[in-house]
Amino acid sequence: MITLSLPVDELFYSIQGEGLYSGSPSLFLRLGGCNLRCPGFGVQYTINDQTYTSCDSFHAVDKKLFSHTWKSYENSEHLLKKIQSTIPHENSCDIVITGGEPLLHTTNPLLLEIIEHLINKGFRISFETNATQMIDFERYPIYKKCIFALAVKLSNSGESQKKRINHPALLAFSQYATSFFKFVLDSGSIKEAQDEIEAITSPYPLIPIYCMPLGQTHEVMQKHDHAVFDFCAKHNYFYSDRIHIRIFGEKGGV
């Protein structure tokens, strides 16, 4: 008998700090597991005297080292009760499903039940995804009612182009769901960023493009934010800050 489960790294109520819905009250459901590590983002953590490098969500990315800290839900009702009890004002916020890479779980019946229930309750649901995972929108039409922040990784992530760009998946997002691009830029590689962004986004001209500065702390972001701001103004892109990092730095659950 196969036991279904959904790994949850974090569940908390806060303010969306990035992208299209920046500033919106939101409940964040952070699922465990990811297919990328993004060592180029330079966030270091040390476990048992060994140092690793990844992105700022390393606790949801590194399954080997952190899966024991994730809470495994085997019943959608239990997770829905936890979600409802975490929202201070009933049905008055967005639901943001993030990770790690949450779309690794798109065929999981528990996640599908949760999305269906929340959408029927009137919640707006968005996914924060690296956009490498293909969704079968025809087989799972509930995803057509969701919004996708397509955080496609650039070469500054340290991942290979083959691993980080999936054009068939991007085409599906553009055809079936409301989506927007969200890129992380740093001042050191910003000169190359425009060609990369153009190559990724040009087949999908109707999807808005947001750019935001690299950094897991306010101090690191300050090294890049002016350059990213000027880059957005020059190329007619939307600038996105990272509100939660400005205010809380590396603190989790915000």
Coordinates of C-alpha atoms in Angstrom, one line a residue:
M1 CA 0.0 0.0 0.0
I2 CA 1.4 3.4 -1.0
T3 CA 1.2 6.1 1.6
L4 CA 0.6 9.6 0.2
S5 CA 2.3 12.5 2.0
L6 CA 3.1 16.1 1.4
P7 CA 6.3 17.5 2.9
V8 CA 5.9 21.0 4.4
D9 CA 9.0 23.0 5.4
E10 CA 7.1 26.1 6.6
L11 CA 3.6 27.4 7.0
F12 CA 3.2 31.0 8.1
Y13 CA 1.2 34.2 7.6
S14 CA 3.0 37.3 6.4
I15 CA 3.2 39.9 3.6
Q16 CA 4.2 39.0 0.1
G17 CA 7.6 40.7 -0.4
E18 CA 8.2 40.1 -4.1
G19 CA 6.8 40.4 -7.6
L20 CA 3.3 41.2 -8.9
Y21 CA 1.5 41.0 -5.6
S22 CA 4.2 42.6 -3.4
G23 CA 2.6 44.0 -0.3
S24 CA -0.4 41.7 -0.2
P25 CA -1.2 39.8 3.0
S26 CA -0.4 36.2 2.3
L27 CA -0.2 32.8 3.8
F28 CA 2.9 30.9 2.7
L29 CA 3.0 27.2 2.3
R30 CA 6.6 26.2 1.7
L31 CA 7.0 22.6 0.4
G32 CA 10.2 20.6 0.8
G33 CA 12.4 19.5 -2.1
C34 CA 14.0 21.0 -5.1
N35 CA 15.6 20.0 -8.4
L36 CA 18.1 22.9 -8.3
R37 CA 20.7 24.1 -5.7
C38 CA 21.8 27.4 -7.2
P39 CA 25.2 27.6 -5.5
G40 CA 25.9 30.8 -7.4
F41 CA 23.6 32.7 -5.1
G42 CA 26.2 32.3 -2.4
V43 CA 24.2 31.5 0.7
Q44 CA 26.3 29.4 3.0
Y45 CA 25.3 27.1 5.9
T46 CA 27.3 24.8 8.0
I47 CA 26.2 21.4 9.3
N48 CA 28.5 19.1 11.3
D49 CA 31.5 21.4 10.5
Q50 CA 30.9 21.1 6.7
T51 CA 29.9 24.2 4.8
Y52 CA 27.4 24.1 1.9
T53 CA 26.4 26.8 -0.6
S54 CA 22.9 27.2 -2.0
C55 CA 20.0 29.8 -2.2
D56 CA 18.4 31.5 0.7
S57 CA 15.7 28.7 1.0
F58 CA 18.3 26.0 1.5
H59 CA 16.3 24.4 4.4
A60 CA 13.6 23.6 1.9
V61 CA 16.0 22.7 -0.9
D62 CA 18.5 20.3 0.8
K63 CA 16.4 17.2 1.3
K64 CA 19.4 15.1 2.6
L65 CA 20.2 17.5 5.4
F66 CA 16.8 19.0 6.3
S67 CA 14.0 16.6 5.4
H68 CA 13.9 15.4 9.0
T69 CA 12.7 18.9 10.0
W70 CA 9.8 19.0 7.5
K71 CA 6.3 18.0 8.7
S72 CA 4.8 15.3 6.5
Y73 CA 1.0 15.6 6.1
E74 CA -0.8 12.4 5.0
N75 CA -4.3 13.9 5.1
S76 CA -5.4 17.0 3.3
E77 CA -8.0 17.9 6.0
H78 CA -5.3 18.1 8.6
L79 CA -3.3 20.5 6.5
L80 CA -6.3 22.6 5.5
K81 CA -7.2 23.0 9.2
K82 CA -3.7 24.2 9.9
I83 CA -3.9 26.6 7.0
Q84 CA -7.3 28.0 8.2
S85 CA -6.1 28.4 11.8
T86 CA -3.0 30.3 10.6
I87 CA -5.0 32.9 8.7
P88 CA -6.0 35.7 11.1
H89 CA -8.9 37.0 8.9
E90 CA -10.9 34.4 7.1
N91 CA -10.5 34.3 3.4
S92 CA -8.9 37.7 3.3
C93 CA -5.4 36.9 2.1
D94 CA -3.5 35.2 -0.8
I95 CA -2.2 31.7 -0.6
V96 CA 1.4 31.4 -1.8
I97 CA 2.8 27.9 -2.5
T98 CA 6.6 28.0 -2.6
G99 CA 9.7 25.9 -1.8
G100 CA 12.1 24.6 -2.7
E101 CA 10.4 23.7 -5.9
P102 CA 6.6 23.2 -5.2
L103 CA 5.8 22.0 -8.7
L104 CA 7.6 18.7 -8.0
H105 CA 4.4 17.9 -6.2
T106 CA 1.8 18.9 -8.8
T107 CA 0.4 15.4 -9.3
N108 CA 0.2 14.7 -5.6
P109 CA -3.5 14.1 -4.8
L110 CA -3.2 15.9 -1.4
L111 CA -1.9 19.1 -3.0
L112 CA -4.7 18.9 -5.7
E113 CA -7.3 18.5 -2.9
I114 CA -5.9 21.5 -1.0
I115 CA -5.8 23.7 -4.1
E116 CA -9.3 22.7 -5.1
H117 CA -10.7 23.5 -1.7
L118 CA -9.0 26.8 -1.3
I119 CA -10.0 28.0 -4.8
N120 CA -13.6 27.1 -4.1
K121 CA -13.3 29.1 -0.9
G122 CA -12.3 32.1 -3.0
F123 CA -8.6 32.3 -2.2
R124 CA -6.2 33.5 -4.9
I125 CA -3.4 31.0 -5.2
S126 CA 0.0 31.7 -6.6
F127 CA 3.1 29.4 -7.0
E128 CA 6.7 30.5 -6.7
T129 CA 8.5 28.2 -9.1
N130 CA 11.8 27.9 -11.0
A131 CA 9.6 26.9 -14.0
T132 CA 11.5 23.8 -14.9
Q133 CA 8.6 21.5 -14.2
M134 CA 6.0 20.8 -16.9
I135 CA 2.4 20.9 -15.7
D136 CA -0.3 18.9 -17.6
F137 CA -2.9 21.7 -17.5
E138 CA -5.4 19.6 -19.5
R139 CA -5.2 16.6 -17.1
Y140 CA -5.1 18.9 -14.0
P141 CA -7.2 21.9 -15.0
I142 CA -7.3 23.3 -11.5
Y143 CA -3.9 24.8 -12.2
K144 CA -5.4 27.0 -14.9
K145 CA -7.0 29.0 -12.0
C146 CA -3.6 29.5 -10.3
I147 CA -1.0 32.2 -10.8
F148 CA 2.7 31.4 -11.4
A149 CA 5.7 33.5 -10.6
L150 CA 8.2 32.1 -13.0
A151 CA 11.6 32.6 -11.2
V152 CA 13.7 31.2 -14.1
K153 CA 17.3 31.0 -13.0
L154 CA 20.0 32.9 -14.9
S155 CA 23.7 31.8 -15.2
N156 CA 24.5 33.7 -12.0
S157 CA 22.7 30.9 -10.2
G158 CA 25.5 28.5 -10.9
E159 CA 23.2 26.0 -12.6
S160 CA 23.7 24.8 -16.2
Q161 CA 21.4 26.2 -18.9
K162 CA 20.1 22.7 -19.5
K163 CA 18.9 22.3 -15.9
R164 CA 17.4 25.7 -15.4
I165 CA 15.5 26.5 -18.6
N166 CA 12.6 24.4 -19.9
H167 CA 10.9 26.2 -22.8
P168 CA 8.1 23.6 -23.3
A169 CA 7.1 24.3 -19.6
L170 CA 7.3 28.0 -20.2
L171 CA 5.1 27.7 -23.2
A172 CA 2.5 25.8 -21.2
F173 CA 2.5 28.5 -18.5
S174 CA 2.0 31.2 -21.2
Q175 CA -0.9 29.3 -22.8
Y176 CA -2.8 28.2 -19.8
A177 CA -2.3 30.4 -16.7
T178 CA -1.7 33.9 -15.5
S179 CA 2.1 34.1 -15.1
F180 CA 5.0 36.6 -14.7
F181 CA 8.7 36.3 -14.9
K182 CA 10.9 37.1 -11.9
F183 CA 14.7 37.2 -12.2
V184 CA 17.4 37.6 -9.6
L185 CA 20.2 39.9 -10.7
D186 CA 23.5 40.9 -9.2
S187 CA 25.7 43.9 -10.1
G188 CA 28.6 41.6 -11.1
S189 CA 26.8 39.8 -13.9
I190 CA 24.2 42.4 -14.9
K191 CA 25.9 43.3 -18.2
E192 CA 25.2 39.8 -19.5
A193 CA 21.7 39.6 -18.0
Q194 CA 19.8 41.4 -20.7
D195 CA 20.8 38.9 -23.4
E196 CA 19.9 36.0 -21.1
I197 CA 16.5 37.5 -20.2
E198 CA 15.7 38.3 -23.8
A199 CA 16.5 34.7 -24.9
I200 CA 14.3 33.3 -22.2
T201 CA 11.3 35.7 -22.5
S202 CA 11.1 36.7 -26.1
P203 CA 8.9 33.8 -27.1
Y204 CA 6.3 34.9 -24.5
P205 CA 5.9 38.7 -25.0
L206 CA 2.7 38.9 -23.0
I207 CA 4.2 37.7 -19.7
P208 CA 5.4 40.7 -17.5
I209 CA 9.1 40.8 -16.4
Y210 CA 10.2 41.6 -12.9
C211 CA 13.8 41.9 -11.7
M212 CA 15.0 42.0 -8.2
P213 CA 18.4 42.2 -6.4
L214 CA 20.3 39.2 -5.1
G215 CA 20.7 38.9 -1.4
Q216 CA 19.7 37.1 1.7
T217 CA 20.3 40.1 3.9
H218 CA 19.7 43.8 3.6
E219 CA 23.4 44.5 3.5
V220 CA 23.9 42.1 0.5
M221 CA 20.9 43.5 -1.3
Q222 CA 22.4 47.0 -1.0
K223 CA 25.4 45.9 -3.1
H224 CA 23.1 45.1 -6.0
D225 CA 19.8 47.1 -5.7
H226 CA 21.0 50.3 -7.5
A227 CA 22.3 48.4 -10.4
V228 CA 19.1 46.4 -10.8
F229 CA 17.0 49.5 -10.4
D230 CA 18.9 51.2 -13.3
F231 CA 18.8 48.0 -15.3
C232 CA 15.0 47.9 -15.0
A233 CA 14.6 51.5 -16.0
K234 CA 16.8 51.1 -19.0
H235 CA 15.1 48.0 -20.3
N236 CA 11.5 48.8 -19.3
Y237 CA 11.2 46.0 -16.8
F238 CA 9.4 46.0 -13.5
Y239 CA 11.6 46.5 -10.4
S240 CA 10.8 44.2 -7.5
D241 CA 12.3 44.7 -4.1
R242 CA 12.4 42.0 -1.4
I243 CA 10.4 43.5 1.4
H244 CA 10.8 40.7 3.9
I245 CA 14.6 40.7 3.6
R246 CA 14.8 44.5 3.9
I247 CA 12.9 44.2 7.2
F248 CA 13.8 40.9 8.7
G249 CA 17.1 39.8 7.0
E250 CA 17.7 36.1 7.2
K251 CA 14.9 35.3 9.6
G252 CA 12.6 32.5 8.5
G253 CA 8.8 32.4 8.8
V254 CA 8.3 35.9 7.6

